[in-house]
Tab-separated table of C-alpha atoms (C1' of nucleotides) in Angstrom:
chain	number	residue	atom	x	y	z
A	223	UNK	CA	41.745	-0.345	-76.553
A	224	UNK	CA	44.697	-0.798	-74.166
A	225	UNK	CA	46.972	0.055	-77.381
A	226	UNK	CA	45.267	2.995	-77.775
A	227	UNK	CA	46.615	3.675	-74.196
A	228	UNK	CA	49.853	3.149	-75.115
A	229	UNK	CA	50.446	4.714	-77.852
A	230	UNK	CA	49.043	7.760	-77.333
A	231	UNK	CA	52.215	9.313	-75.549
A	232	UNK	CA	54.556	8.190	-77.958
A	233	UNK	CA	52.733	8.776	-80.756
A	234	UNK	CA	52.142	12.405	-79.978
A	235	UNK	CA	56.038	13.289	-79.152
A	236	UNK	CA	55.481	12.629	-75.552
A	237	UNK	CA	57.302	10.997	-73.262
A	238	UNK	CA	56.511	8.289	-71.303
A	239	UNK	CA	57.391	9.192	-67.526
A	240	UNK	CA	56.796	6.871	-64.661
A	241	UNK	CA	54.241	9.698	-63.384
A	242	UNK	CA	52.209	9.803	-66.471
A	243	UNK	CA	51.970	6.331	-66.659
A	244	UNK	CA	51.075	5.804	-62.558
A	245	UNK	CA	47.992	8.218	-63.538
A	246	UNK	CA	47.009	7.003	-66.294
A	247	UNK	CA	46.625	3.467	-64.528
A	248	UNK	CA	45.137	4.629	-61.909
A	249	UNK	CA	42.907	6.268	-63.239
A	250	UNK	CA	41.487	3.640	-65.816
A	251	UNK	CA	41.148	1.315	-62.950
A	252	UNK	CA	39.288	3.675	-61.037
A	253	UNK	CA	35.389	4.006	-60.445
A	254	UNK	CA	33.987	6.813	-63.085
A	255	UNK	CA	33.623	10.235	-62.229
A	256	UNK	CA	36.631	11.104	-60.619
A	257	UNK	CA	37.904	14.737	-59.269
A	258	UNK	CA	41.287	15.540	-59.949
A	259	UNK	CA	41.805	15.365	-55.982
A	260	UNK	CA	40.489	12.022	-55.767
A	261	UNK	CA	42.472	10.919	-58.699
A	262	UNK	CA	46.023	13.016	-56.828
A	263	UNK	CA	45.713	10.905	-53.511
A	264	UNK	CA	45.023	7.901	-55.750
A	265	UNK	CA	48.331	8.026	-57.844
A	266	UNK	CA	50.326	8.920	-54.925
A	267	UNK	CA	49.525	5.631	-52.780
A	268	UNK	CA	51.103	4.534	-55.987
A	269	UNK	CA	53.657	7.633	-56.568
A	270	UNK	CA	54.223	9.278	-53.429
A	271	UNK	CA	55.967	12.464	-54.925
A	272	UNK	CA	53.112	12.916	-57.422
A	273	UNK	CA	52.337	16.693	-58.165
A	274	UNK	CA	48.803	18.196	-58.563
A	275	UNK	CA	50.622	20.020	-61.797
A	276	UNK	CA	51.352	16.321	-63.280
A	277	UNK	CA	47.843	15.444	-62.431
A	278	UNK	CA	46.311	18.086	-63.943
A	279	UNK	CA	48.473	18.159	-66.896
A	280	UNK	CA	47.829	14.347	-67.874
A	281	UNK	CA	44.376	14.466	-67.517
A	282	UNK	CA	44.134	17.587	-69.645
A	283	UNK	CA	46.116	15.000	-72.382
A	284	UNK	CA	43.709	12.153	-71.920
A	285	UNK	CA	40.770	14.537	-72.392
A	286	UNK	CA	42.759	16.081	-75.742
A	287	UNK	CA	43.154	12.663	-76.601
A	288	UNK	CA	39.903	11.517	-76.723
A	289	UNK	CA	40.967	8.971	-73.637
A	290	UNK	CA	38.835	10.865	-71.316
A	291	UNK	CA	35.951	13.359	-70.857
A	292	UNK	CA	35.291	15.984	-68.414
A	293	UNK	CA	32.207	17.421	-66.648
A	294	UNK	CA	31.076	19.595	-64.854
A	295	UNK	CA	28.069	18.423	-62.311
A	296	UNK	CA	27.695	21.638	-60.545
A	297	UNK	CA	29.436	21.389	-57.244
A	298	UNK	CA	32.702	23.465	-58.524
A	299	UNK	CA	34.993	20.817	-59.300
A	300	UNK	CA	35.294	19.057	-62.781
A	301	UNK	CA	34.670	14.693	-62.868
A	302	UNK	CA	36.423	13.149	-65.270
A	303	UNK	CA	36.147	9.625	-67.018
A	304	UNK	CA	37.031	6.698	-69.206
A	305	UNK	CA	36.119	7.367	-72.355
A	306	UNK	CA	37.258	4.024	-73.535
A	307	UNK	CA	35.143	1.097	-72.533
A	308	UNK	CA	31.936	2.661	-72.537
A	309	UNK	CA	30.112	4.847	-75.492
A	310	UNK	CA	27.778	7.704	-74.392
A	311	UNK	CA	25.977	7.821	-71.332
A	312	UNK	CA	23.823	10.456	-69.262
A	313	UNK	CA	23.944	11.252	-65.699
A	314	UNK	CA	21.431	10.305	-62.987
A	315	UNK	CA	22.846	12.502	-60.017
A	316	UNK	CA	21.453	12.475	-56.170
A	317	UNK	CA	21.303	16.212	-54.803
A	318	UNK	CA	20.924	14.506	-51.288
A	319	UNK	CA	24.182	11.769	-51.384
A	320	UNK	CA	25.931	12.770	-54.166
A	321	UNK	CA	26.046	9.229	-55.783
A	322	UNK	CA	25.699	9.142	-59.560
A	323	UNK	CA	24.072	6.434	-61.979
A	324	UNK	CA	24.781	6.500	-65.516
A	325	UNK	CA	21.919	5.437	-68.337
A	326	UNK	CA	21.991	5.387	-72.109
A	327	UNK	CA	18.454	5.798	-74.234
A	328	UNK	CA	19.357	5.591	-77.424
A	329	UNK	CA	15.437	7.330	-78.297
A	330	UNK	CA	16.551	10.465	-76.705
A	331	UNK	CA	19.600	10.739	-78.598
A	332	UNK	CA	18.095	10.616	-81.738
A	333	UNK	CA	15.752	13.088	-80.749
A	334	UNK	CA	18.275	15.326	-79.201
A	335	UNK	CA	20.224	15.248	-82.567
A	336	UNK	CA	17.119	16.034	-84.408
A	337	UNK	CA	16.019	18.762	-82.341
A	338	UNK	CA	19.246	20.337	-83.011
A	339	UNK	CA	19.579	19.979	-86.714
A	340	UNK	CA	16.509	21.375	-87.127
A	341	UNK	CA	17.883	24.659	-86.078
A	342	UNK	CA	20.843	24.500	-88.195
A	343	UNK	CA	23.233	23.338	-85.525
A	344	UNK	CA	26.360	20.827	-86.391
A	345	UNK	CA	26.208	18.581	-83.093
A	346	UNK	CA	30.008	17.257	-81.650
A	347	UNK	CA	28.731	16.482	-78.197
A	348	UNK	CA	25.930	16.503	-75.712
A	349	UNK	CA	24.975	15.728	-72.241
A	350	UNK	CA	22.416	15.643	-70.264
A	351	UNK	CA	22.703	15.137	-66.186
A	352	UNK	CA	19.200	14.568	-64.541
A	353	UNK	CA	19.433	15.711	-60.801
A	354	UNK	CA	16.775	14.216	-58.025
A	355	UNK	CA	16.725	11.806	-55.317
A	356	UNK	CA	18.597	7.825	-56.000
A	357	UNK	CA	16.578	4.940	-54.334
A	358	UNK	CA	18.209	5.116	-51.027
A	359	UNK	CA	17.641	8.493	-50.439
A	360	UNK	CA	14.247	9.237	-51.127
W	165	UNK	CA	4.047	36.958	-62.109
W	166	UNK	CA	5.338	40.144	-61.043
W	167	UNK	CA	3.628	39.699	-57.554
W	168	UNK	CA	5.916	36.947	-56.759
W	169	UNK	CA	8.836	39.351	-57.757
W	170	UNK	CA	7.773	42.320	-55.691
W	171	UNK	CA	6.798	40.056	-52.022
W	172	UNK	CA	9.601	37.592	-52.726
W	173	UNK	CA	11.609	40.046	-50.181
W	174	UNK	CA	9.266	41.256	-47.807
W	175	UNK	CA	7.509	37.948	-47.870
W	176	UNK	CA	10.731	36.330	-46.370
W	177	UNK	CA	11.049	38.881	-43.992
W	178	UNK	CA	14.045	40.598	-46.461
W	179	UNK	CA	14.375	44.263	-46.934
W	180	UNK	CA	14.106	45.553	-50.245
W	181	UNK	CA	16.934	47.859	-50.540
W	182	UNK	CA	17.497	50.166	-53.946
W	183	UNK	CA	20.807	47.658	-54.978
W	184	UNK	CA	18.846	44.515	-54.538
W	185	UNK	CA	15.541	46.188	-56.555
W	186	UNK	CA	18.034	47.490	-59.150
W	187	UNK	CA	19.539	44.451	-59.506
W	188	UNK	CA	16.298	41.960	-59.680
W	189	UNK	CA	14.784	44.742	-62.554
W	190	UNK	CA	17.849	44.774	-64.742
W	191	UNK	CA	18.151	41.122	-64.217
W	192	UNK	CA	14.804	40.498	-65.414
W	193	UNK	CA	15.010	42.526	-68.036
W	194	UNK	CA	17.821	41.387	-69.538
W	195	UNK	CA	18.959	38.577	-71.763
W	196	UNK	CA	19.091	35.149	-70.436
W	197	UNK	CA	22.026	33.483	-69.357
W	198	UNK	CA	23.518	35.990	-68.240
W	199	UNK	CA	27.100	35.975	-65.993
W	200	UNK	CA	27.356	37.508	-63.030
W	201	UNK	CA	29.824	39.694	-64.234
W	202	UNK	CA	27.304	41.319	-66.732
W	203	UNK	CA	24.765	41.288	-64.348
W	204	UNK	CA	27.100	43.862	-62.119
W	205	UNK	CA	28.082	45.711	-65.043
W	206	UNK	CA	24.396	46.545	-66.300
W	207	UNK	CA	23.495	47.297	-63.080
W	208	UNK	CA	26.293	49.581	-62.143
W	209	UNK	CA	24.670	51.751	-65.118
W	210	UNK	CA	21.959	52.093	-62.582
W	211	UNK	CA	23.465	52.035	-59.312
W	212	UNK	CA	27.127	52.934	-60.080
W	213	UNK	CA	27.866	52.068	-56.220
W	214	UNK	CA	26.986	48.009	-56.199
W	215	UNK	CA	29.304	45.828	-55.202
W	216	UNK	CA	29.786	42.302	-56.712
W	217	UNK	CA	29.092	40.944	-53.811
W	218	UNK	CA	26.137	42.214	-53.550
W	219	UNK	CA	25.056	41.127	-57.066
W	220	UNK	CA	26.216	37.521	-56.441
W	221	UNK	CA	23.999	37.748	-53.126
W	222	UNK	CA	20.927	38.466	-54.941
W	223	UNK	CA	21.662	36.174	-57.578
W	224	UNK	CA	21.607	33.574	-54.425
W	225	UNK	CA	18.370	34.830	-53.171
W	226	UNK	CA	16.803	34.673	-56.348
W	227	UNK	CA	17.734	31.056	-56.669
W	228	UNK	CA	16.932	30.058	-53.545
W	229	UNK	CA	13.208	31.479	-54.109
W	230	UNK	CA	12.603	29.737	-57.519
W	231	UNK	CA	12.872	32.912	-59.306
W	232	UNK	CA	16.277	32.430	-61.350
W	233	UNK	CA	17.851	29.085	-62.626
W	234	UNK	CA	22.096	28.806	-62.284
W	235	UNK	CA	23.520	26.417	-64.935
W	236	UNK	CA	27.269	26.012	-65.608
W	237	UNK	CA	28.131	25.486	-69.429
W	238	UNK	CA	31.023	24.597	-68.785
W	239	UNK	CA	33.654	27.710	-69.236
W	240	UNK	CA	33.733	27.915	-65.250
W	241	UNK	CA	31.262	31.114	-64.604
W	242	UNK	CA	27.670	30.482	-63.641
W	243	UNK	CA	25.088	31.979	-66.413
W	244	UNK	CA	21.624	32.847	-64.070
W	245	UNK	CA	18.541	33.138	-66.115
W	246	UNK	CA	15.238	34.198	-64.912
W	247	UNK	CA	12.416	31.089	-64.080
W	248	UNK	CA	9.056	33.327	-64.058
W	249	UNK	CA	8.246	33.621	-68.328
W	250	UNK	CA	9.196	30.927	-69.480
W	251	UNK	CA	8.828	27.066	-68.747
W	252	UNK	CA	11.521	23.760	-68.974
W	253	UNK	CA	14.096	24.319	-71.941
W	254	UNK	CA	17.349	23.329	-73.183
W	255	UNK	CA	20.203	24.660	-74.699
W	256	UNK	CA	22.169	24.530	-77.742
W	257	UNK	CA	25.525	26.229	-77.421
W	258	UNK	CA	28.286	27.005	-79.978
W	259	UNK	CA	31.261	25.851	-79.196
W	260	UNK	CA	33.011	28.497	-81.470
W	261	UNK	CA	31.135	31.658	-80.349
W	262	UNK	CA	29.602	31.350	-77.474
W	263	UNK	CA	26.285	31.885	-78.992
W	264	UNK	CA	23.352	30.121	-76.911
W	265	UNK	CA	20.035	29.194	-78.639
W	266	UNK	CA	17.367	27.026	-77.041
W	267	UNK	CA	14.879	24.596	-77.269
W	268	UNK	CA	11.892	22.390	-76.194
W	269	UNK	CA	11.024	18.922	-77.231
W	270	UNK	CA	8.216	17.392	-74.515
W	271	UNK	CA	8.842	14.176	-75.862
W	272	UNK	CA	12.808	14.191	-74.365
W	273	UNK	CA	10.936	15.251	-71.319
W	274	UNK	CA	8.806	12.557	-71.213
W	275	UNK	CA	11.747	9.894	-71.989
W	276	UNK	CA	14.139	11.475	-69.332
W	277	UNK	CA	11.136	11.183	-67.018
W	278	UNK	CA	10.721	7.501	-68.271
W	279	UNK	CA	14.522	6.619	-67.813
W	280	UNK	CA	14.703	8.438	-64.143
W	281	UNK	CA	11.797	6.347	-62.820
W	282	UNK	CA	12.879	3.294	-64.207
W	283	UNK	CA	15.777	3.719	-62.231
W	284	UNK	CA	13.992	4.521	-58.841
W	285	UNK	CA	15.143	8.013	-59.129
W	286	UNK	CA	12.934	11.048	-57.695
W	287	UNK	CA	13.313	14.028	-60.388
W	288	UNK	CA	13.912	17.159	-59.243
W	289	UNK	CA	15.329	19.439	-61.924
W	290	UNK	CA	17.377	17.707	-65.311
W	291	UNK	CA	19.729	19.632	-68.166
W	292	UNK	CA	20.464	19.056	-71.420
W	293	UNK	CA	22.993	20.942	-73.616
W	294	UNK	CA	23.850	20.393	-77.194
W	295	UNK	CA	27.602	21.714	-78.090
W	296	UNK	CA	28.601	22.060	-81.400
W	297	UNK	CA	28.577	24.876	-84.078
W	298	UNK	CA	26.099	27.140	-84.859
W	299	UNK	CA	24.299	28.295	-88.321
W	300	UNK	CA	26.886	31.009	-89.246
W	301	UNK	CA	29.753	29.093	-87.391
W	302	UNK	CA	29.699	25.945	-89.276
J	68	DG	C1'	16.753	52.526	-32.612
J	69	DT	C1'	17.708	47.854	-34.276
J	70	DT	C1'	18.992	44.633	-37.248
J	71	DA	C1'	19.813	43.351	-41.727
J	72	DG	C1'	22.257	44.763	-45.925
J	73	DT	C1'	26.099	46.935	-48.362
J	74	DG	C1'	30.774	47.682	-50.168
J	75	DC	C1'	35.342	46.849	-49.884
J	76	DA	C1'	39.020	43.958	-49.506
J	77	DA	C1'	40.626	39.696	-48.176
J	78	DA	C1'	40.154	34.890	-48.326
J	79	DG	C1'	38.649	30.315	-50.492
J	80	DC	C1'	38.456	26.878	-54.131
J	81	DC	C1'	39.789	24.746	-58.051
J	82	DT	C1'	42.957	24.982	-61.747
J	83	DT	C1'	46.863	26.781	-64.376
J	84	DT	C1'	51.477	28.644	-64.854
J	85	DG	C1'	56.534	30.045	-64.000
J	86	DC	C1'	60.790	28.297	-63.062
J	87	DA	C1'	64.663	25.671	-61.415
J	88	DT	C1'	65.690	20.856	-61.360
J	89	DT	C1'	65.236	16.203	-63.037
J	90	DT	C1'	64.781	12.676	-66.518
J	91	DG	C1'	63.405	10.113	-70.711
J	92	DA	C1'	64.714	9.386	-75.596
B	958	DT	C1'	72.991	15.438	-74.630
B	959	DC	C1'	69.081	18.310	-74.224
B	960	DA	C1'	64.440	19.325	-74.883
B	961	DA	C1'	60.514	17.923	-72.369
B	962	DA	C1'	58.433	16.874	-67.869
B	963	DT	C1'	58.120	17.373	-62.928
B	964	DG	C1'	57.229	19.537	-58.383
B	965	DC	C1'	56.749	23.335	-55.814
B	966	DA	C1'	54.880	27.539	-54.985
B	967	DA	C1'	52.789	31.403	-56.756
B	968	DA	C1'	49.290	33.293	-59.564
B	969	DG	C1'	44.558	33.337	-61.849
B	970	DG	C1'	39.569	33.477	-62.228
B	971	DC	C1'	35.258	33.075	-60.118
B	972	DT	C1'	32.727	33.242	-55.854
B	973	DT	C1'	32.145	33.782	-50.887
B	974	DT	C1'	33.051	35.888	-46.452
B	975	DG	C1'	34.519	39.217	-42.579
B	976	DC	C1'	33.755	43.519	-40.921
B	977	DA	C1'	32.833	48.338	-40.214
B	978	DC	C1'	29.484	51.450	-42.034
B	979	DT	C1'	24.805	52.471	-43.880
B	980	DA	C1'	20.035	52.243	-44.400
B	981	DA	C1'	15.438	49.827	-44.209
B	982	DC	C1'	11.780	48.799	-41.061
DNA sequence: GTTAGTGCAAAGCCTTTGCATTTGA
DNA sequence: TCAAATGCAAAGGCTTTGCACTAAC
């Protein structure tokens, strides 16, 4: 998995700057669900002269390389994670705190793949984000 | 179901101006998920003097009071679509044209419901979307 | 007659882009 | 060397807000 990491700048024609590398590390040792803010002042405890541009741009390759995956969770500003060491999960969001758990059911993907065949659809991706109220806020 | 429509203003102690009656009657009679953008654009065939802002008010109020749902598929403008005829669905969207088809399937309900409270969470609202191509896309 | 609502334009956010400068291969 | 990448600032797209004017109650 960590060669995957590596070799996707060079084996795309990109180069391998000290910038894209300082976000990329960062943000694979990062908790999940990360803004592109919260990723920026990350990398630049690391890379003081980091750029929102540079942020911005990377993550746009890591999500075009299948490295990461974006969402959008309804408060304006996208979240973006590892796709590596994990395979699909759903959302549990808090609408009070903000704090989001993450759950797999492998029942309701089947029947969300199902559901969609049956109306002629050719799946590539899904997700489902249930909003309500985590344990320590209700 | 038209009651709640017509007192949702005065029952809040809201006016009901012309723009803010034109726009809840075109809204509700028009296709779902619709942007705000064509929301002001169907009404100004109406009312040729509303404002966006006014639209994008209404929208709010409408939300606030139950009567429209706001979901965010993901090309960064919110689709509203009315709450009063029709119950819980989800949506299947093509990620070549844009098309949006939906669905129901109580037993996903259930299981989301299942999954939530296993995981001490209160539900409030959930979404699930389906991206991938379409009958005459694929 | 008051107070809330409207329309316009300006401002706010998040994200992308243009461009001169820097840097990796 | 030299095209690609960076950083800054400016621009873009959607949405909200400030404010003087208008209209509902």
């Amino acid at each position: 998995m960590s060669e995957r990491v590596d070799r996707f700048l060079p084996g795309r024609g990109l180069k391998t700057t000290r910038q894209r590398q300082a976000v990329v590390r960062v943000f694979l040792h990062s908790h999940r669900h990360l803004s592109a803010e919260e990723l920026h002042s990350r990398v630049r405890a690391v890379y003081p002269r980091i750029g929102y541009a540079t942020v911005y741009r990377t993550l746009r390759l890591l999500v075009e390389a299948g490295l990461a995956e974006e969402r959008q969770f309804g408060d304006g500003r996208a979240r973006f994670e590892s796709a590596l060491h994990k395979g699909h999960h759903d959302h549990l969001i808090c609408v009070k705190c903000g704090r989001i758990a993450e759950f797999e059911n492998p029942r309701i993907e089947e029947l969300q793949a199902t559901a969609a065949r049956r109306r002629g659809f050719k799946v590539r991706s899904h997700k489902l984000e249930i909003y309500g109220l985590c344990p320590q806020c209700r």
